[in-house]
Amino acid sequence: MTTRGKAHQALTHAPTTAWTPGSKRPPHASLGQSIANSLREAIVSGSLLPGQQLKQDMISSDFNVSPAPVREALRQLESDGLVEHFPNRGVFVADIKEDEALRLLLPIRLLLESYALQQIAGQVDEDLLAQLQIQIEIMQNAADDGDVARINAADARFHELAVEASGSTHAIQLWHSIAPRIRLQFSRLTPRQADLHHVAEEHEELLAVLRTGDTVRLDAVLEEHIVGISARLMGQEARSTEDDTILSA
C-alpha cells in the first residue's frame, strides 16, 4: 500500500468520535479543528505512526478542502506535541523518546494527578464513582475483544474525569495540555501488556484507594500506576531488543 493509501486508511478508520472525511463535523468546530480532531485520534490510536509524514496536499484531497484548514489543523497538532515541522522537509508524526517520557512527561503527569486526586480522596461522590466504574467496565470489555484503542480511550477518560472532579483549574488545564501526549504513550505501551485485562485491574485498585481516602497509599498506587508500570513495559522492549541483537550476532 502506498503512503497515501496508508494515510487515507488511517484517517477514514479513526475512532467514531472523530470527524472523518465526508461526515458532518461537530457543532461549533471550525473546519481546521475538525480535521485536527480526526488526525489527532488517528495519531493517539496508533493508526498514524511516529515518523510518518503528513502531506498537506494529500490531507486536503482526502478531506476535500483547501490547504488553509489543513495548515490550521497541523498547527494545532504541533501545539499538542503530536507532530513536528521540519523546514524544507515537511510535517511528521512526533515520537516520544522513552527517556523523555520517564524523566519528563510521566513525572509531570504524576505530580499534577497526585495533587488533583488528593483533593477528592475519600469524598468521591456516587455520580463520579459510577462514571469511573463505567470506564473500567469499558476497559474490561475492550480487553475481552483485544481492542487496544478502546482500552486507551477509556483509560484517558478515567483520569480526565478524576482530574476534572478536583475543581483545580490549573491541574485541569495542565492535564488537558499533556493529554494527547499521554494517549500517544498509551498507544505504544498498552500492547506490551502481558494481559490487556491488567489495565482495568490497575484502575480498580486506584478507584478502591480513592474511596478509602488514604492519601499516603494513593500516592504510592499512583506512582506505580503512572511511572512504575510504564518503566517496566519500556524495559521489556529494551530487553527484547538486546536479546534480538545477541541472537543475530
PDB file of C-alpha atoms in Angstrom:
ATOM      1  CA  MET A   1       0.000   0.000   0.000  1.00  0.00           C
ATOM      2  CA  THR A   2       1.301   3.482  -0.831  1.00  0.00           C
ATOM      3  CA  THR A   3       1.980   6.157   1.775  1.00  0.00           C
ATOM      4  CA  ARG A   4      -1.077   7.999   0.518  1.00  0.00           C
ATOM      5  CA  GLY A   5      -3.147   4.858   0.872  1.00  0.00           C
ATOM      6  CA  LYS A   6      -1.954   4.280   4.434  1.00  0.00           C
ATOM      7  CA  ALA A   7      -2.679   7.876   5.402  1.00  0.00           C
ATOM      8  CA  HIS A   8      -6.155   7.754   3.886  1.00  0.00           C
ATOM      9  CA  GLN A   9      -6.897   4.412   5.559  1.00  0.00           C
ATOM     10  CA  ALA A  10      -5.763   5.780   8.931  1.00  0.00           C
ATOM     11  CA  LEU A  11      -7.933   8.862   8.575  1.00  0.00           C
ATOM     12  CA  THR A  12     -11.048   7.028   7.437  1.00  0.00           C
ATOM     13  CA  HIS A  13     -10.658   4.367  10.140  1.00  0.00           C
ATOM     14  CA  ALA A  14     -10.159   6.737  13.072  1.00  0.00           C
ATOM     15  CA  PRO A  15     -12.430   6.147  16.113  1.00  0.00           C
ATOM     16  CA  THR A  16     -16.071   7.041  15.540  1.00  0.00           C
ATOM     17  CA  THR A  17     -15.781  10.025  17.902  1.00  0.00           C
ATOM     18  CA  ALA A  18     -13.508  11.712  15.381  1.00  0.00           C
ATOM     19  CA  TRP A  19     -14.708  13.688  12.385  1.00  0.00           C
ATOM     20  CA  THR A  20     -13.763  11.856   9.203  1.00  0.00           C
ATOM     21  CA  PRO A  21     -13.905  12.767   5.506  1.00  0.00           C
ATOM     22  CA  GLY A  22     -17.454  13.113   4.263  1.00  0.00           C
ATOM     23  CA  SER A  23     -19.094  13.259   7.693  1.00  0.00           C
ATOM     24  CA  LYS A  24     -20.843  16.208   9.279  1.00  0.00           C
ATOM     25  CA  ARG A  25     -18.382  17.994  11.517  1.00  0.00           C
ATOM     26  CA  PRO A  26     -19.180  18.540  15.204  1.00  0.00           C
ATOM     27  CA  PRO A  27     -21.160  21.713  16.014  1.00  0.00           C
ATOM     28  CA  HIS A  28     -19.134  24.800  16.906  1.00  0.00           C
ATOM     29  CA  ALA A  29     -15.946  23.256  15.452  1.00  0.00           C
ATOM     30  CA  SER A  30     -14.114  25.023  12.651  1.00  0.00           C
ATOM     31  CA  LEU A  31     -13.110  23.008   9.621  1.00  0.00           C
ATOM     32  CA  GLY A  32      -9.488  23.114  10.777  1.00  0.00           C
ATOM     33  CA  GLN A  33     -10.430  21.958  14.286  1.00  0.00           C
ATOM     34  CA  SER A  34     -12.449  19.084  12.875  1.00  0.00           C
ATOM     35  CA  ILE A  35      -9.571  17.921  10.684  1.00  0.00           C
ATOM     36  CA  ALA A  36      -7.234  18.257  13.665  1.00  0.00           C
ATOM     37  CA  ASN A  37      -9.610  16.116  15.770  1.00  0.00           C
ATOM     38  CA  SER A  38      -9.614  13.363  13.165  1.00  0.00           C
ATOM     39  CA  LEU A  39      -5.848  13.410  12.716  1.00  0.00           C
ATOM     40  CA  ARG A  40      -5.310  13.561  16.486  1.00  0.00           C
ATOM     41  CA  GLU A  41      -7.404  10.428  17.018  1.00  0.00           C
ATOM     42  CA  ALA A  42      -5.531   8.634  14.247  1.00  0.00           C
ATOM     43  CA  ILE A  43      -2.202   9.527  15.889  1.00  0.00           C
ATOM     44  CA  VAL A  44      -3.059   8.727  19.508  1.00  0.00           C
ATOM     45  CA  SER A  45      -4.743   5.464  18.481  1.00  0.00           C
ATOM     46  CA  GLY A  46      -1.613   4.409  16.613  1.00  0.00           C
ATOM     47  CA  SER A  47      -3.212   4.427  13.154  1.00  0.00           C
ATOM     48  CA  LEU A  48      -0.697   7.082  12.098  1.00  0.00           C
ATOM     49  CA  LEU A  49       2.741   6.032  13.290  1.00  0.00           C
ATOM     50  CA  PRO A  50       5.684   8.061  14.654  1.00  0.00           C
ATOM     51  CA  GLY A  51       7.828   9.304  11.798  1.00  0.00           C
ATOM     52  CA  GLN A  52       5.034   9.074   9.220  1.00  0.00           C
ATOM     53  CA  GLN A  53       4.850  12.168   7.025  1.00  0.00           C
ATOM     54  CA  LEU A  54       1.612  14.144   6.844  1.00  0.00           C
ATOM     55  CA  LYS A  55       1.476  15.746   3.422  1.00  0.00           C
ATOM     56  CA  GLN A  56      -0.706  18.814   3.194  1.00  0.00           C
ATOM     57  CA  ASP A  57      -1.867  18.183  -0.367  1.00  0.00           C
ATOM     58  CA  MET A  58      -2.877  14.596   0.408  1.00  0.00           C
ATOM     59  CA  ILE A  59      -4.820  15.615   3.507  1.00  0.00           C
ATOM     60  CA  SER A  60      -6.538  18.397   1.528  1.00  0.00           C
ATOM     61  CA  SER A  61      -7.546  15.853  -1.092  1.00  0.00           C
ATOM     62  CA  ASP A  62      -8.718  13.272   1.476  1.00  0.00           C
ATOM     63  CA  PHE A  63     -10.937  15.819   3.213  1.00  0.00           C
ATOM     64  CA  ASN A  64     -11.850  17.687   0.019  1.00  0.00           C
ATOM     65  CA  VAL A  65     -10.809  21.040   1.483  1.00  0.00           C
ATOM     66  CA  SER A  66      -8.454  23.866   0.613  1.00  0.00           C
ATOM     67  CA  PRO A  67      -4.946  23.981   2.155  1.00  0.00           C
ATOM     68  CA  ALA A  68      -5.897  26.677   4.722  1.00  0.00           C
ATOM     69  CA  PRO A  69      -7.842  24.482   7.214  1.00  0.00           C
ATOM     70  CA  VAL A  70      -5.211  21.752   6.853  1.00  0.00           C
ATOM     71  CA  ARG A  71      -2.496  24.215   7.832  1.00  0.00           C
ATOM     72  CA  GLU A  72      -4.637  25.242  10.816  1.00  0.00           C
ATOM     73  CA  ALA A  73      -5.051  21.586  11.821  1.00  0.00           C
ATOM     74  CA  LEU A  74      -1.330  20.869  11.567  1.00  0.00           C
ATOM     75  CA  ARG A  75      -0.530  23.936  13.693  1.00  0.00           C
ATOM     76  CA  GLN A  76      -2.915  22.643  16.371  1.00  0.00           C
ATOM     77  CA  LEU A  77      -1.284  19.216  16.315  1.00  0.00           C
ATOM     78  CA  GLU A  78       2.158  20.796  16.564  1.00  0.00           C
ATOM     79  CA  SER A  79       0.945  22.711  19.620  1.00  0.00           C
ATOM     80  CA  ASP A  80      -0.276  19.388  21.074  1.00  0.00           C
ATOM     81  CA  GLY A  81       3.192  17.945  20.581  1.00  0.00           C
ATOM     82  CA  LEU A  82       1.852  15.281  18.225  1.00  0.00           C
ATOM     83  CA  VAL A  83       3.586  16.426  15.037  1.00  0.00           C
ATOM     84  CA  GLU A  84       6.870  18.086  14.229  1.00  0.00           C
ATOM     85  CA  HIS A  85       7.553  20.503  11.397  1.00  0.00           C
ATOM     86  CA  PHE A  86      10.975  20.410   9.775  1.00  0.00           C
ATOM     87  CA  PRO A  87      11.748  23.259   7.335  1.00  0.00           C
ATOM     88  CA  ASN A  88      12.233  22.043   3.759  1.00  0.00           C
ATOM     89  CA  ARG A  89      11.221  18.513   4.789  1.00  0.00           C
ATOM     90  CA  GLY A  90       7.621  18.656   5.929  1.00  0.00           C
ATOM     91  CA  VAL A  91       5.427  17.621   8.849  1.00  0.00           C
ATOM     92  CA  PHE A  92       5.888  14.273  10.578  1.00  0.00           C
ATOM     93  CA  VAL A  93       4.099  12.410  13.351  1.00  0.00           C
ATOM     94  CA  ALA A  94       6.118  13.021  16.518  1.00  0.00           C
ATOM     95  CA  ASP A  95       7.709  10.374  18.662  1.00  0.00           C
ATOM     96  CA  ILE A  96       8.199  10.500  22.431  1.00  0.00           C
ATOM     97  CA  LYS A  97      11.600   9.163  23.353  1.00  0.00           C
ATOM     98  CA  GLU A  98      11.442   6.839  26.320  1.00  0.00           C
ATOM     99  CA  ASP A  99      13.979   8.916  28.230  1.00  0.00           C
ATOM    100  CA  GLU A 100      11.731  11.970  27.770  1.00  0.00           C
ATOM    101  CA  ALA A 101       8.706  10.007  28.913  1.00  0.00           C
ATOM    102  CA  LEU A 102      10.372   8.626  32.032  1.00  0.00           C
ATOM    103  CA  ARG A 103      12.182  11.779  33.099  1.00  0.00           C
ATOM    104  CA  LEU A 104       9.761  14.477  31.957  1.00  0.00           C
ATOM    105  CA  LEU A 105       6.257  13.515  30.786  1.00  0.00           C
ATOM    106  CA  LEU A 106       5.444  10.879  33.397  1.00  0.00           C
ATOM    107  CA  PRO A 107       6.815  12.826  36.411  1.00  0.00           C
ATOM    108  CA  ILE A 108       4.777  15.872  35.329  1.00  0.00           C
ATOM    109  CA  ARG A 109       1.688  13.713  34.972  1.00  0.00           C
ATOM    110  CA  LEU A 110       2.311  12.106  38.371  1.00  0.00           C
ATOM    111  CA  LEU A 111       2.724  15.476  40.068  1.00  0.00           C
ATOM    112  CA  LEU A 112      -0.491  17.003  38.743  1.00  0.00           C
ATOM    113  CA  GLU A 113      -2.622  13.857  39.121  1.00  0.00           C
ATOM    114  CA  SER A 114      -1.359  13.331  42.658  1.00  0.00           C
ATOM    115  CA  TYR A 115      -2.381  16.893  43.529  1.00  0.00           C
ATOM    116  CA  ALA A 116      -5.770  16.597  41.805  1.00  0.00           C
ATOM    117  CA  LEU A 117      -6.710  13.211  43.249  1.00  0.00           C
ATOM    118  CA  GLN A 118      -5.645  14.261  46.740  1.00  0.00           C
ATOM    119  CA  GLN A 119      -8.450  16.848  46.535  1.00  0.00           C
ATOM    120  CA  ILE A 120     -11.144  14.199  46.093  1.00  0.00           C
ATOM    121  CA  ALA A 121      -9.688  11.233  48.010  1.00  0.00           C
ATOM    122  CA  GLY A 122     -12.228   9.818  50.441  1.00  0.00           C
ATOM    123  CA  GLN A 123     -15.004  12.129  49.254  1.00  0.00           C
ATOM    124  CA  VAL A 124     -15.764  10.870  45.753  1.00  0.00           C
ATOM    125  CA  ASP A 125     -19.483  11.305  45.125  1.00  0.00           C
ATOM    126  CA  GLU A 126     -21.640   8.467  43.835  1.00  0.00           C
ATOM    127  CA  ASP A 127     -22.054  10.018  40.386  1.00  0.00           C
ATOM    128  CA  LEU A 128     -18.293  10.215  39.842  1.00  0.00           C
ATOM    129  CA  LEU A 129     -17.794   6.698  41.218  1.00  0.00           C
ATOM    130  CA  ALA A 130     -20.351   5.421  38.716  1.00  0.00           C
ATOM    131  CA  GLN A 131     -18.678   7.245  35.818  1.00  0.00           C
ATOM    132  CA  LEU A 132     -15.245   5.922  36.774  1.00  0.00           C
ATOM    133  CA  GLN A 133     -16.623   2.398  37.122  1.00  0.00           C
ATOM    134  CA  ILE A 134     -18.134   2.652  33.647  1.00  0.00           C
ATOM    135  CA  GLN A 135     -14.699   3.419  32.209  1.00  0.00           C
ATOM    136  CA  ILE A 136     -13.263   0.376  33.986  1.00  0.00           C
ATOM    137  CA  GLU A 137     -16.024  -1.799  32.544  1.00  0.00           C
ATOM    138  CA  ILE A 138     -15.250  -0.430  29.076  1.00  0.00           C
ATOM    139  CA  MET A 139     -11.588  -1.380  29.603  1.00  0.00           C
ATOM    140  CA  GLN A 140     -12.600  -4.888  30.674  1.00  0.00           C
ATOM    141  CA  ASN A 141     -14.904  -5.409  27.700  1.00  0.00           C
ATOM    142  CA  ALA A 142     -12.353  -3.949  25.300  1.00  0.00           C
ATOM    143  CA  ALA A 143      -9.696  -6.304  26.715  1.00  0.00           C
ATOM    144  CA  ASP A 144     -12.045  -9.228  26.028  1.00  0.00           C
ATOM    145  CA  ASP A 145     -12.170  -8.038  22.413  1.00  0.00           C
ATOM    146  CA  GLY A 146      -8.443  -7.210  22.199  1.00  0.00           C
ATOM    147  CA  ASP A 147      -9.377  -3.616  21.357  1.00  0.00           C
ATOM    148  CA  VAL A 148      -6.357  -1.572  22.463  1.00  0.00           C
ATOM    149  CA  ALA A 149      -7.686   1.737  21.110  1.00  0.00           C
ATOM    150  CA  ARG A 150     -10.887   1.435  23.157  1.00  0.00           C
ATOM    151  CA  ILE A 151      -8.916   0.499  26.275  1.00  0.00           C
ATOM    152  CA  ASN A 152      -6.737   3.574  25.869  1.00  0.00           C
ATOM    153  CA  ALA A 153      -9.677   5.904  25.269  1.00  0.00           C
ATOM    154  CA  ALA A 154     -11.370   4.665  28.466  1.00  0.00           C
ATOM    155  CA  ASP A 155      -8.071   4.878  30.367  1.00  0.00           C
ATOM    156  CA  ALA A 156      -7.628   8.527  29.355  1.00  0.00           C
ATOM    157  CA  ARG A 157     -11.279   9.307  30.148  1.00  0.00           C
ATOM    158  CA  PHE A 158     -10.960   7.754  33.634  1.00  0.00           C
ATOM    159  CA  HIS A 159      -8.079  10.081  34.509  1.00  0.00           C
ATOM    160  CA  GLU A 160      -9.727  13.072  32.839  1.00  0.00           C
ATOM    161  CA  LEU A 161     -12.857  12.597  34.963  1.00  0.00           C
ATOM    162  CA  ALA A 162     -10.821  12.257  38.164  1.00  0.00           C
ATOM    163  CA  VAL A 163      -8.718  15.336  37.480  1.00  0.00           C
ATOM    164  CA  GLU A 164     -11.731  17.447  36.464  1.00  0.00           C
ATOM    165  CA  ALA A 165     -13.531  16.425  39.679  1.00  0.00           C
ATOM    166  CA  SER A 166     -10.757  18.095  41.691  1.00  0.00           C
ATOM    167  CA  GLY A 167     -12.011  21.506  40.596  1.00  0.00           C
ATOM    168  CA  SER A 168      -8.419  22.720  40.275  1.00  0.00           C
ATOM    169  CA  THR A 169      -8.276  25.000  37.253  1.00  0.00           C
ATOM    170  CA  HIS A 170      -4.514  24.702  36.935  1.00  0.00           C
ATOM    171  CA  ALA A 171      -4.482  20.901  37.256  1.00  0.00           C
ATOM    172  CA  ILE A 172      -7.267  20.566  34.687  1.00  0.00           C
ATOM    173  CA  GLN A 173      -5.571  22.893  32.210  1.00  0.00           C
ATOM    174  CA  LEU A 174      -2.209  21.184  32.626  1.00  0.00           C
ATOM    175  CA  TRP A 175      -3.730  17.716  32.258  1.00  0.00           C
ATOM    176  CA  HIS A 176      -5.505  18.655  29.047  1.00  0.00           C
ATOM    177  CA  SER A 177      -2.308  20.203  27.680  1.00  0.00           C
ATOM    178  CA  ILE A 178      -0.424  16.910  28.009  1.00  0.00           C
ATOM    179  CA  ALA A 179      -3.371  14.539  27.417  1.00  0.00           C
ATOM    180  CA  PRO A 180      -2.581  13.999  23.697  1.00  0.00           C
ATOM    181  CA  ARG A 181       0.998  13.021  24.602  1.00  0.00           C
ATOM    182  CA  ILE A 182      -0.309  10.727  27.344  1.00  0.00           C
ATOM    183  CA  ARG A 183      -2.621   8.969  24.889  1.00  0.00           C
ATOM    184  CA  LEU A 184       0.227   8.664  22.396  1.00  0.00           C
ATOM    185  CA  GLN A 185       2.252   6.952  25.107  1.00  0.00           C
ATOM    186  CA  PHE A 186      -0.700   4.647  25.854  1.00  0.00           C
ATOM    187  CA  SER A 187      -0.789   3.564  22.203  1.00  0.00           C
ATOM    188  CA  ARG A 188       2.842   2.447  22.450  1.00  0.00           C
ATOM    189  CA  LEU A 189       2.771   0.765  25.861  1.00  0.00           C
ATOM    190  CA  THR A 190      -0.635  -0.911  26.208  1.00  0.00           C
ATOM    191  CA  PRO A 191       0.066  -3.553  23.510  1.00  0.00           C
ATOM    192  CA  ARG A 192       3.087  -4.648  25.588  1.00  0.00           C
ATOM    193  CA  GLN A 193       0.878  -5.713  28.490  1.00  0.00           C
ATOM    194  CA  ALA A 194       1.099  -9.466  29.114  1.00  0.00           C
ATOM    195  CA  ASP A 195      -2.668  -9.412  29.588  1.00  0.00           C
ATOM    196  CA  LEU A 196      -4.795  -6.459  28.462  1.00  0.00           C
ATOM    197  CA  HIS A 197      -7.095  -7.049  31.433  1.00  0.00           C
ATOM    198  CA  HIS A 198      -4.302  -5.748  33.677  1.00  0.00           C
ATOM    199  CA  VAL A 199      -5.235  -2.192  32.650  1.00  0.00           C
ATOM    200  CA  ALA A 200      -8.723  -2.484  34.130  1.00  0.00           C
ATOM    201  CA  GLU A 201      -7.327  -4.199  37.238  1.00  0.00           C
ATOM    202  CA  GLU A 202      -4.885  -1.329  37.824  1.00  0.00           C
ATOM    203  CA  HIS A 203      -7.745   1.165  37.688  1.00  0.00           C
ATOM    204  CA  GLU A 204      -9.861  -0.946  40.036  1.00  0.00           C
ATOM    205  CA  GLU A 205      -7.061  -0.666  42.594  1.00  0.00           C
ATOM    206  CA  LEU A 206      -6.765   3.072  42.045  1.00  0.00           C
ATOM    207  CA  LEU A 207     -10.515   3.561  42.436  1.00  0.00           C
ATOM    208  CA  ALA A 208     -10.527   1.480  45.628  1.00  0.00           C
ATOM    209  CA  VAL A 209      -7.829   3.689  47.175  1.00  0.00           C
ATOM    210  CA  LEU A 210      -9.711   6.840  46.128  1.00  0.00           C
ATOM    211  CA  ARG A 211     -12.733   5.564  48.019  1.00  0.00           C
ATOM    212  CA  THR A 212     -10.760   4.996  51.242  1.00  0.00           C
ATOM    213  CA  GLY A 213      -9.188   8.459  51.347  1.00  0.00           C
ATOM    214  CA  ASP A 214      -5.783   7.011  52.308  1.00  0.00           C
ATOM    215  CA  THR A 215      -3.629   9.722  50.711  1.00  0.00           C
ATOM    216  CA  VAL A 216      -0.311   8.031  51.524  1.00  0.00           C
ATOM    217  CA  ARG A 217      -1.460   4.838  49.836  1.00  0.00           C
ATOM    218  CA  LEU A 218      -2.921   6.889  46.980  1.00  0.00           C
ATOM    219  CA  ASP A 219       0.454   8.446  46.208  1.00  0.00           C
ATOM    220  CA  ALA A 220       2.129   5.029  46.212  1.00  0.00           C
ATOM    221  CA  VAL A 221      -0.503   3.480  43.938  1.00  0.00           C
ATOM    222  CA  LEU A 222      -0.382   6.454  41.562  1.00  0.00           C
ATOM    223  CA  GLU A 223       3.415   6.320  41.293  1.00  0.00           C
ATOM    224  CA  GLU A 224       3.288   2.627  40.469  1.00  0.00           C
ATOM    225  CA  HIS A 225       0.396   3.130  38.053  1.00  0.00           C
ATOM    226  CA  ILE A 226       1.896   6.085  36.163  1.00  0.00           C
ATOM    227  CA  VAL A 227       5.657   5.551  36.408  1.00  0.00           C
ATOM    228  CA  GLY A 228       6.422   2.041  37.644  1.00  0.00           C
ATOM    229  CA  ILE A 229       4.345   0.068  35.161  1.00  0.00           C
ATOM    230  CA  SER A 230       5.417   2.277  32.249  1.00  0.00           C
ATOM    231  CA  ALA A 231       9.088   1.861  33.152  1.00  0.00           C
ATOM    232  CA  ARG A 232       8.739  -1.929  33.224  1.00  0.00           C
ATOM    233  CA  LEU A 233       6.895  -2.032  29.911  1.00  0.00           C
ATOM    234  CA  MET A 234       9.602   0.127  28.326  1.00  0.00           C
ATOM    235  CA  GLY A 235      12.233  -2.142  29.838  1.00  0.00           C
ATOM    236  CA  GLN A 236      10.593  -5.159  28.241  1.00  0.00           C
ATOM    237  CA  GLU A 237      11.174  -3.678  24.786  1.00  0.00           C
ATOM    238  CA  ALA A 238      14.766  -2.802  25.665  1.00  0.00           C
ATOM    239  CA  ARG A 239      15.449  -6.371  26.837  1.00  0.00           C
ATOM    240  CA  SER A 240      13.748  -7.774  23.754  1.00  0.00           C
ATOM    241  CA  THR A 241      15.948  -5.612  21.529  1.00  0.00           C
ATOM    242  CA  GLU A 242      19.066  -6.765  23.379  1.00  0.00           C
ATOM    243  CA  ASP A 243      18.022 -10.415  23.031  1.00  0.00           C
ATOM    244  CA  ASP A 244      17.431  -9.988  19.292  1.00  0.00           C
ATOM    245  CA  THR A 245      20.869  -8.411  18.946  1.00  0.00           C
ATOM    246  CA  ILE A 246      22.523 -11.304  20.785  1.00  0.00           C
ATOM    247  CA  LEU A 247      20.661 -13.923  18.731  1.00  0.00           C
ATOM    248  CA  SER A 248      21.592 -12.253  15.436  1.00  0.00           C
ATOM    249  CA  ALA A 249      25.282 -11.927  16.384  1.00  0.00           C
TER     250      ALA A 249
END
